[in-house]
Tab-separated table of N, CA and C in Angstrom:
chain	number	residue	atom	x	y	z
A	45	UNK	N	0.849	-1.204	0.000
A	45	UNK	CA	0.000	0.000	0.000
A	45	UNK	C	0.878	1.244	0.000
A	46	UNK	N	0.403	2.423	-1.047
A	46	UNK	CA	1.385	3.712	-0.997
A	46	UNK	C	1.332	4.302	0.383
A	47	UNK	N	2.283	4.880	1.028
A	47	UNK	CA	2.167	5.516	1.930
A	47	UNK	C	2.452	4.720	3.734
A	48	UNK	N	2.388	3.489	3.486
A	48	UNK	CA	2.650	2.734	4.536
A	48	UNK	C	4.014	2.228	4.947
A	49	UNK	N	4.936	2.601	5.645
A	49	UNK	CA	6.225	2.462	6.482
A	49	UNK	C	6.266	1.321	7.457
A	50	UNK	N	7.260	1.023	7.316
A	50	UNK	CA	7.351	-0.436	8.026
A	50	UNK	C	8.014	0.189	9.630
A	51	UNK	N	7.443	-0.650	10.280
A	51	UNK	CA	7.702	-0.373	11.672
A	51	UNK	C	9.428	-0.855	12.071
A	52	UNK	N	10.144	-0.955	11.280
A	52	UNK	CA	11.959	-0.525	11.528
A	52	UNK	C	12.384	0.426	11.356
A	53	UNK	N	12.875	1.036	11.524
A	53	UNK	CA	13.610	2.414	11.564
A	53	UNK	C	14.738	1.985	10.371
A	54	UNK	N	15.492	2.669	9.970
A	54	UNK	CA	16.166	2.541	8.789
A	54	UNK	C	17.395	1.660	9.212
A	55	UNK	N	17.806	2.184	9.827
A	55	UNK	CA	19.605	1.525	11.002
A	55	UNK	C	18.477	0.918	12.140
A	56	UNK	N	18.989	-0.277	12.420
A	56	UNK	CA	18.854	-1.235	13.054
A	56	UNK	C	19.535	-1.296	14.381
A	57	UNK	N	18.813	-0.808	15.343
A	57	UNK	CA	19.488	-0.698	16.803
A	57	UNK	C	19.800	-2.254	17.179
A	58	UNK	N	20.957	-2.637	17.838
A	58	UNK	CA	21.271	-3.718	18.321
A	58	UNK	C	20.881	-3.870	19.890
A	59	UNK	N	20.024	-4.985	19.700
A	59	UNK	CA	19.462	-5.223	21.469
A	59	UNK	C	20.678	-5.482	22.067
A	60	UNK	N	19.968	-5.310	23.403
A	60	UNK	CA	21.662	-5.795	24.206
A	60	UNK	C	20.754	-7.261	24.424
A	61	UNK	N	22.066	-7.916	24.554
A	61	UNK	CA	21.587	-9.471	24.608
A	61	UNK	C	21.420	-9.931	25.941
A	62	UNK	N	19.637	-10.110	26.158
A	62	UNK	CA	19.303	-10.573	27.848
A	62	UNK	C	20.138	-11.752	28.219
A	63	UNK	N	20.259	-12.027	29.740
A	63	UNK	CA	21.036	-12.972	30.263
A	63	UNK	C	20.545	-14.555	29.885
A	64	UNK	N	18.987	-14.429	29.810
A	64	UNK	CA	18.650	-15.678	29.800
A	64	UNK	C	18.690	-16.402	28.206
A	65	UNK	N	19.064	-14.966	27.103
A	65	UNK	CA	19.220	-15.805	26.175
A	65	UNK	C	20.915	-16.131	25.715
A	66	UNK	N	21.950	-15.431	26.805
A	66	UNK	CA	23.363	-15.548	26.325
A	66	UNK	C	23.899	-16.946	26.644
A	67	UNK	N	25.029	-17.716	26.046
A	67	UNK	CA	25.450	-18.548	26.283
A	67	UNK	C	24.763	-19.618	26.325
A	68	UNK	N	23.388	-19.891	25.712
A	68	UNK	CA	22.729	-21.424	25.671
A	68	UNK	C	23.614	-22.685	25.921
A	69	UNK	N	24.628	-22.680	25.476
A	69	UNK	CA	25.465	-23.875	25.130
A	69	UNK	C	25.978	-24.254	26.812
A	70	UNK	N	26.354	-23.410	27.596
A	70	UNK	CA	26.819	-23.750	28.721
A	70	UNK	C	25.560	-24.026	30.036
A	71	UNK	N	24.507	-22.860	29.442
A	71	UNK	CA	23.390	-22.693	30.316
A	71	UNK	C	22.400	-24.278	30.248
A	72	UNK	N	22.691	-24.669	29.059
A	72	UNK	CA	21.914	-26.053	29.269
A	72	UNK	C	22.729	-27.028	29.926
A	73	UNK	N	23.882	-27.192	29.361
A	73	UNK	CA	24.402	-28.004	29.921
A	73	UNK	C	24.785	-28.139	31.986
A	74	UNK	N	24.578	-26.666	32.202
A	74	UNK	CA	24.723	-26.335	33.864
A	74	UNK	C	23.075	-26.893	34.266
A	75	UNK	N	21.997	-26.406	33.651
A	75	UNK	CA	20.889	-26.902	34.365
A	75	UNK	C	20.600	-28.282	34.464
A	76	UNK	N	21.124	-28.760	33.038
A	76	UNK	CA	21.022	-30.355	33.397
A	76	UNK	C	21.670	-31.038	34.232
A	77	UNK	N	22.934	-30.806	34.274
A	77	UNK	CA	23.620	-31.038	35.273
A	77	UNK	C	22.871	-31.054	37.107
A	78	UNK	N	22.444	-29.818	37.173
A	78	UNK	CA	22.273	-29.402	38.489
A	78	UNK	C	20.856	-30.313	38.554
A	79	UNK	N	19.677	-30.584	37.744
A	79	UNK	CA	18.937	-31.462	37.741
A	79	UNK	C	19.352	-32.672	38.220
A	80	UNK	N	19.995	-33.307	37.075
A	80	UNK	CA	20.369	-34.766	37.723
A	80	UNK	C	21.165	-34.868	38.912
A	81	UNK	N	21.787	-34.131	39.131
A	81	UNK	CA	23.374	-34.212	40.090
A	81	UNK	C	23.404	-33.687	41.512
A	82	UNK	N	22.297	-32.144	41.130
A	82	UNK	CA	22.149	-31.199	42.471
A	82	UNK	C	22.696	-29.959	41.899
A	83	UNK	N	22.827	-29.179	42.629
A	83	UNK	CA	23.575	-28.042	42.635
A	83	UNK	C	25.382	-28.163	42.749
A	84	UNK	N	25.186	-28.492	43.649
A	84	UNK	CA	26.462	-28.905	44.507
A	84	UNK	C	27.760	-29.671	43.891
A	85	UNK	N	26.910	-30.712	42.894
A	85	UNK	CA	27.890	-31.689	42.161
A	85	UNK	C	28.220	-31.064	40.209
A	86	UNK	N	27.853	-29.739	40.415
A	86	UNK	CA	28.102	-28.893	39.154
A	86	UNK	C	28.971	-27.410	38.803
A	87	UNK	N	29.640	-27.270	40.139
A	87	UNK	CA	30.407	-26.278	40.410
A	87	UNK	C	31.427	-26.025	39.028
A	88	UNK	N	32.072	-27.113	38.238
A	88	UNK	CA	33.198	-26.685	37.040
A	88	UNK	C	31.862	-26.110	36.443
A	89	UNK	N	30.536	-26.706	35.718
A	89	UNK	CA	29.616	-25.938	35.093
A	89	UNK	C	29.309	-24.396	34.982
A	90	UNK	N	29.154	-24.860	36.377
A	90	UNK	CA	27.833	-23.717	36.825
A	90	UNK	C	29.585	-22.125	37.203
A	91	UNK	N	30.294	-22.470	37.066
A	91	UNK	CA	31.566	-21.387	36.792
A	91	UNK	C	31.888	-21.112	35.421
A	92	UNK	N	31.584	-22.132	34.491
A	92	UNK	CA	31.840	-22.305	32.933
A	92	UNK	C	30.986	-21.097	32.292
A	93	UNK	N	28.939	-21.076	32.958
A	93	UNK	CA	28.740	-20.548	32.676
A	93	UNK	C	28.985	-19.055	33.240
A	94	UNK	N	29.219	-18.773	33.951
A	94	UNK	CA	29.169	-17.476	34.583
A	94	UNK	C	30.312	-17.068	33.647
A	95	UNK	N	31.745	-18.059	33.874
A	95	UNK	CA	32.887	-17.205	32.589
A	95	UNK	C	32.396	-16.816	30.919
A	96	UNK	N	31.497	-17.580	30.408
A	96	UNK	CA	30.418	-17.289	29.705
A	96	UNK	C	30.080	-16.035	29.713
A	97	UNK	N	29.465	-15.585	30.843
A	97	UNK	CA	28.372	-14.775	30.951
A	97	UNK	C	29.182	-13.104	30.770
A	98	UNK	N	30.527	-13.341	31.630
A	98	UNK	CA	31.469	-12.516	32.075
A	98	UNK	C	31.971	-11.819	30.890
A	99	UNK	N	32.537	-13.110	29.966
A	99	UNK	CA	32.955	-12.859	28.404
A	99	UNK	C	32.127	-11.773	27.811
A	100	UNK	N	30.807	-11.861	27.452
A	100	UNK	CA	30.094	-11.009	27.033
A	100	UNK	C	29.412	-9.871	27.726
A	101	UNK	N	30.029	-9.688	28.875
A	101	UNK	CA	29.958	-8.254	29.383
A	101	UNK	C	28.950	-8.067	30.794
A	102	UNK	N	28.435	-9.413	31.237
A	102	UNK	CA	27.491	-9.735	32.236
A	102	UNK	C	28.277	-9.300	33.548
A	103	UNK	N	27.937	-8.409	34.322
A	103	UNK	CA	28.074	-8.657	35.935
A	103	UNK	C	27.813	-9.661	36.831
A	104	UNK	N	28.421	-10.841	36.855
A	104	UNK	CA	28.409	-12.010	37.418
A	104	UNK	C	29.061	-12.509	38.588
């Protein structure tokens, strides 16, 4: 239709990337872990992800 603009702006602002979607790869592998195992028995993980998290700019 003439006259109708698409709801993007021309330049494309970059989201900042939420916590819960950074690092999938470590974040699954820490919850499964802590599922089967506990908390307790996932400590190299559950540090893997946080260095993860750290990498990309997270306060962790």
């Amino acid at each position: 239709l003439p006259g109708t603009r698409s709801a993007h702006p021309a330049r494309e602002e970059k989201k900042p990337l939420k916590p819960c979607c950074a690092c999938p790869e470590t974040k699954k592998a820490r919850d499964a872990c802590i599922i089967e195992k506990g908390e307790e028995n996932c400590g190299h993980l559950i540090e893997a992800h946080k260095e993860c998290m750290r990498a990309l700019g997270f306060k962790i």
